[in-house]
Amino acid sequence: MEKPGEENQRKVIALAGKGGTGKTTLTAIMAKLLAQKGCHLLAVDADPPISLTYALGAEPKNTLGELRKRLIEDPREKREIGDRHIREVIRQEAVIHLGGVDLLILGQAEGPGCFCGVNELLKFGIESLAQQYDITLIDCEAGIEQINRRVISRLDTLLLVSDATLKGLRTAVYLRDIAEKHGVEKEYRVGLVLNRVPGGAADLQEQAQALGLDLLGLIPTDDRVAEFDRLGRPTVLLPEDSPSVLAVRDLLTRLDLPAGSRT
Ligand SMILES: Nc1ncnc2c1ncn2[C@@H]1O[C@H](COP(=O)(O)OP(=O)(O)OP(=O)(O)O)[C@@H](O)[C@H]1O
Ligand SMILES: [Mg+2]
């Protein structure tokens, strides 16, 4: 890895795809491995139910949803924020430092007003904060909305996560096309990650190729992942030799990112 802060090291990577395909799991493992390599890393929990936060072993606090609520409901808060730019407010009050990984949490938009307000804070937060990190990893909510509505519009890499189903692949294609037509503003790379793959799933790999999807990662079914989730244990505590962790290391290598060291 070159010196942190160099322009070419600043990468924004979003993981998107059909519900339940493994976006949060893979984001958490990627974050763990990149942090091990000393990357200055921002993880973004962009899914209102706050799953990445728990997968990283953190507790939800200082969410953008809470910040928005304070700003809307409490005129004194507004005065206290005063002349500070909202970018500074987000950096100082919404970023959680976890030791190795900084975390920005979307959270719920409670209180009056529609949901777009908090998504706008998210967009603004990502765009301004990403400049300060080597790598920004975004765990998107399921489906197309955040891409379609340009909440996440400046990316370097869009990772489309699919399970081992044709439905998952079709959602990936749909997302790719939406991003191309409406969402993303500059040149970016699109890749497919097949997760929870039993065996090699050669048929799915062929289908992915036929659909024009560039397969960058193949993550096997890993009983430990499911077990950790069942027990409520953070994904980042998965043992280094877990099949999913080993496969994510390969994925990072394919993305030309530091792959993490085995301990
Ligand atoms: N490689 C894997 N092997 C076994 N189980 C997995 C694997 N990856 C994910 N899972 C399980 O699949 C479920 C969904 O995973 P995860 O929450 O990461 O998906 P998601 O795409 O973030 O879901 P959502 O769309 O709800 O945010 C979880 O119960 C998780 O334990
Ligand atoms: Mg998730």
XYZ file of C-alpha atoms and ligand atoms in Angstrom:
295
model
C 0.000 0.000 0.000
C 1.311 3.426 -0.877
C 1.213 6.288 1.533
C -2.249 6.848 2.950
C -3.864 9.988 1.651
C -2.479 9.774 -1.864
C -5.185 10.526 -4.385
C -5.081 7.125 -6.090
C -5.643 5.394 -2.760
C -8.940 7.130 -2.130
C -11.468 4.610 -3.204
C -15.183 4.465 -2.622
C -16.592 0.948 -2.830
C -20.315 0.252 -2.496
C -21.827 -3.188 -1.940
C -25.332 -3.453 -3.323
C -27.706 -6.234 -4.292
C -30.854 -8.149 -3.528
C -31.945 -8.466 0.098
C -30.158 -11.058 2.204
C -27.399 -11.819 -0.295
C -24.536 -11.041 2.109
C -23.726 -7.347 1.595
C -23.297 -6.687 5.303
C -21.294 -9.840 5.965
C -18.882 -9.128 3.128
C -18.520 -5.434 4.027
C -17.609 -6.388 7.585
C -15.008 -8.944 6.497
C -13.514 -6.538 3.949
C -13.316 -3.840 6.636
C -11.562 -6.191 9.030
C -8.965 -7.284 6.464
C -8.298 -3.773 5.168
C -7.944 -2.397 8.697
C -5.419 -5.166 9.439
C -3.339 -3.774 6.597
C -3.399 -0.313 8.109
C -5.780 1.298 5.633
C -7.415 4.461 6.884
C -10.915 3.173 6.468
C -14.440 4.554 6.652
C -17.246 2.003 6.840
C -20.728 3.296 6.101
C -23.763 1.492 7.469
C -26.213 2.820 4.885
C -29.006 0.406 5.738
C -31.606 1.783 8.176
C -31.816 -1.442 10.254
C -28.153 -0.907 11.299
C -26.676 -4.346 10.621
C -23.111 -3.437 9.690
C -22.689 -1.666 13.002
C -23.333 -4.920 14.885
C -21.289 -6.950 12.398
C -18.348 -4.683 13.281
C -18.964 -5.242 16.981
C -20.145 -1.673 17.611
C -23.235 -0.219 19.217
C -25.392 2.202 17.260
C -24.970 5.811 18.348
C -24.640 9.260 16.803
C -26.556 8.159 13.720
C -27.392 10.560 10.929
C -31.060 9.899 11.699
C -30.525 11.202 15.247
C -28.519 14.168 14.006
C -31.266 15.108 11.606
C -33.881 14.809 14.329
C -31.900 17.113 16.626
C -31.486 19.667 13.884
C -35.158 19.635 12.997
C -36.684 19.469 16.440
C -34.394 21.527 18.611
C -33.850 25.163 17.610
C -31.098 25.457 20.265
C -29.127 22.700 18.525
C -29.416 24.617 15.313
C -27.998 27.711 17.008
C -25.174 25.720 18.589
C -24.198 24.322 15.265
C -24.323 27.912 14.115
C -21.757 28.640 11.455
C -20.143 25.227 11.477
C -20.411 23.594 8.100
C -22.584 20.468 8.129
C -19.530 18.580 6.890
C -17.714 19.483 10.099
C -20.746 18.578 12.168
C -20.928 15.125 10.571
C -17.193 14.568 10.978
C -17.154 15.630 14.609
C -20.435 14.203 15.811
C -21.473 11.308 13.587
C -18.255 9.404 12.915
C -17.548 6.654 15.448
C -13.939 5.584 15.928
C -13.667 1.844 16.469
C -9.931 1.392 16.521
C -8.869 0.626 12.965
C -12.196 1.470 11.370
C -14.256 4.661 11.441
C -17.978 4.168 11.101
C -20.774 6.380 9.805
C -24.302 5.145 10.547
C -27.407 6.160 8.638
C -29.968 4.914 11.168
C -33.645 5.656 11.125
C -35.251 8.917 10.178
C -37.591 9.293 13.132
C -39.716 12.349 13.656
C -41.384 14.645 11.160
C -40.460 14.882 7.531
C -39.854 12.280 4.905
C -37.047 9.761 4.655
C -35.141 11.659 1.970
C -33.750 14.126 4.506
C -31.543 11.586 6.179
C -30.484 10.103 2.865
C -29.381 13.586 1.831
C -27.254 13.833 4.967
C -25.807 10.454 4.034
C -24.967 11.597 0.518
C -23.340 14.741 1.831
C -21.502 12.848 4.563
C -20.080 10.254 2.170
C -19.030 12.805 -0.416
C -17.180 14.982 2.040
C -15.772 12.307 4.348
C -14.531 9.961 1.610
C -11.839 12.496 0.718
C -10.247 11.950 4.108
C -9.968 8.157 3.932
C -7.936 5.720 1.856
C -10.996 3.551 1.382
C -14.697 4.077 2.021
C -16.819 0.916 2.151
C -20.576 1.370 1.881
C -23.015 -1.340 2.940
C -26.090 -0.294 0.944
C -29.684 -1.098 1.748
C -31.220 -3.831 -0.397
C -32.583 -2.911 -3.798
C -32.069 0.006 -6.104
C -33.237 3.134 -4.285
C -29.937 4.492 -2.994
C -28.350 4.081 -6.409
C -31.405 5.225 -8.342
C -31.853 8.341 -6.209
C -28.171 9.157 -6.365
C -27.619 8.939 -2.632
C -24.498 7.052 -3.570
C -23.390 8.619 -6.782
C -19.614 8.915 -6.690
C -18.038 5.518 -6.629
C -14.910 3.862 -7.806
C -16.241 0.345 -7.510
C -19.768 -1.017 -7.408
C -19.794 -4.547 -6.046
C -23.000 -6.337 -6.933
C -23.578 -9.065 -4.397
C -25.720 -12.019 -5.395
C -26.590 -15.296 -3.769
C -26.468 -18.463 -5.829
C -29.770 -17.807 -7.586
C -30.744 -16.491 -10.973
C -32.996 -14.001 -9.160
C -29.939 -12.584 -7.406
C -28.091 -12.291 -10.719
C -31.043 -10.544 -12.342
C -31.181 -8.005 -9.518
C -27.466 -7.446 -10.020
C -28.001 -6.763 -13.726
C -30.878 -4.416 -12.929
C -28.716 -2.488 -10.436
C -25.837 -2.301 -12.871
C -28.132 -0.822 -15.520
C -29.747 1.642 -13.110
C -26.324 2.836 -11.971
C -25.239 3.270 -15.566
C -28.367 5.122 -16.668
C -29.219 7.242 -13.659
C -27.001 6.915 -10.694
C -23.274 7.067 -10.789
C -21.516 10.189 -11.979
C -18.063 9.162 -13.125
C -16.059 6.203 -14.397
C -16.279 3.267 -12.072
C -15.734 -0.451 -12.050
C -18.604 -2.907 -11.678
C -18.037 -6.417 -10.409
C -20.109 -9.347 -9.270
C -19.574 -11.231 -6.029
C -21.367 -14.547 -5.744
C -21.963 -15.370 -2.107
C -23.104 -18.500 -0.305
C -22.060 -20.553 -3.266
C -22.365 -24.305 -2.824
C -19.509 -26.021 -4.650
C -18.215 -24.072 -7.621
C -21.696 -23.300 -9.064
C -20.306 -23.568 -12.575
C -23.772 -23.061 -14.082
C -24.209 -19.742 -12.272
C -20.767 -18.602 -13.310
C -21.770 -19.263 -16.913
C -25.021 -17.390 -16.451
C -23.173 -14.444 -14.913
C -20.862 -14.352 -17.886
C -23.782 -14.546 -20.303
C -25.365 -11.573 -18.508
C -22.159 -9.591 -18.950
C -21.301 -9.573 -15.253
C -17.627 -9.510 -14.337
C -17.185 -12.116 -11.614
C -14.686 -10.802 -9.056
C -15.454 -12.965 -6.062
C -16.814 -16.370 -5.192
C -17.592 -16.745 -1.493
C -18.503 -20.259 -0.352
C -21.264 -21.165 2.026
C -19.655 -20.776 5.434
C -21.477 -22.308 8.370
C -19.512 -20.133 10.780
C -21.004 -16.974 9.253
C -24.510 -18.233 9.867
C -23.572 -19.481 13.328
C -22.051 -16.136 14.336
C -25.197 -14.347 13.200
C -27.373 -16.830 15.043
C -25.434 -16.217 18.261
C -25.229 -12.449 17.730
C -21.436 -12.509 17.523
C -19.811 -9.786 15.425
C -18.787 -10.971 11.961
C -15.371 -9.346 12.406
C -14.531 -11.982 15.013
C -14.716 -14.795 12.448
C -11.537 -16.877 12.581
C -8.897 -16.041 10.002
C -9.127 -19.485 8.437
C -12.895 -19.302 7.832
C -13.701 -20.087 4.198
C -15.540 -16.760 3.817
C -12.583 -14.746 5.168
C -10.145 -16.548 2.881
C -12.405 -15.914 -0.122
C -12.805 -12.220 0.721
C -9.033 -11.962 0.843
C -8.972 -13.212 -2.766
C -11.636 -10.668 -3.675
C -9.521 -7.827 -2.230
C -6.568 -9.010 -4.275
C -8.683 -8.931 -7.429
C -9.688 -5.371 -6.529
C -5.993 -4.451 -6.237
C -6.453 -3.734 -2.556
C -4.298 -4.895 0.345
C -5.458 -8.388 1.147
C -4.840 -8.590 4.864
C -2.327 -10.766 6.612
C -2.945 -14.159 8.056
C -2.167 -14.352 11.728
N -21.043 -17.028 2.961
C -22.075 -17.253 3.777
N -22.302 -18.514 4.255
C -23.334 -18.768 5.074
N -24.237 -17.847 5.452
C -24.083 -16.576 5.001
C -23.006 -16.221 4.148
N -23.107 -14.902 3.864
C -24.196 -14.463 4.514
N -24.803 -15.469 5.195
C -26.025 -15.389 5.993
O -27.034 -14.848 5.165
C -27.838 -13.934 5.880
C -27.836 -12.595 5.172
O -26.527 -12.035 5.214
P -26.319 -10.458 5.286
O -27.080 -9.882 6.417
O -24.881 -10.215 5.209
O -27.031 -10.049 3.908
P -27.471 -8.596 3.426
O -27.367 -8.610 1.944
O -26.672 -7.560 4.134
O -28.977 -8.535 3.907
P -29.954 -7.257 3.874
O -30.392 -7.094 2.454
O -31.065 -7.661 4.789
O -29.178 -6.096 4.384
C -27.277 -13.861 7.300
O -28.065 -14.683 8.119
C -25.880 -14.443 7.179
O -25.502 -15.152 8.340
Mg -27.344 -5.874 5.187
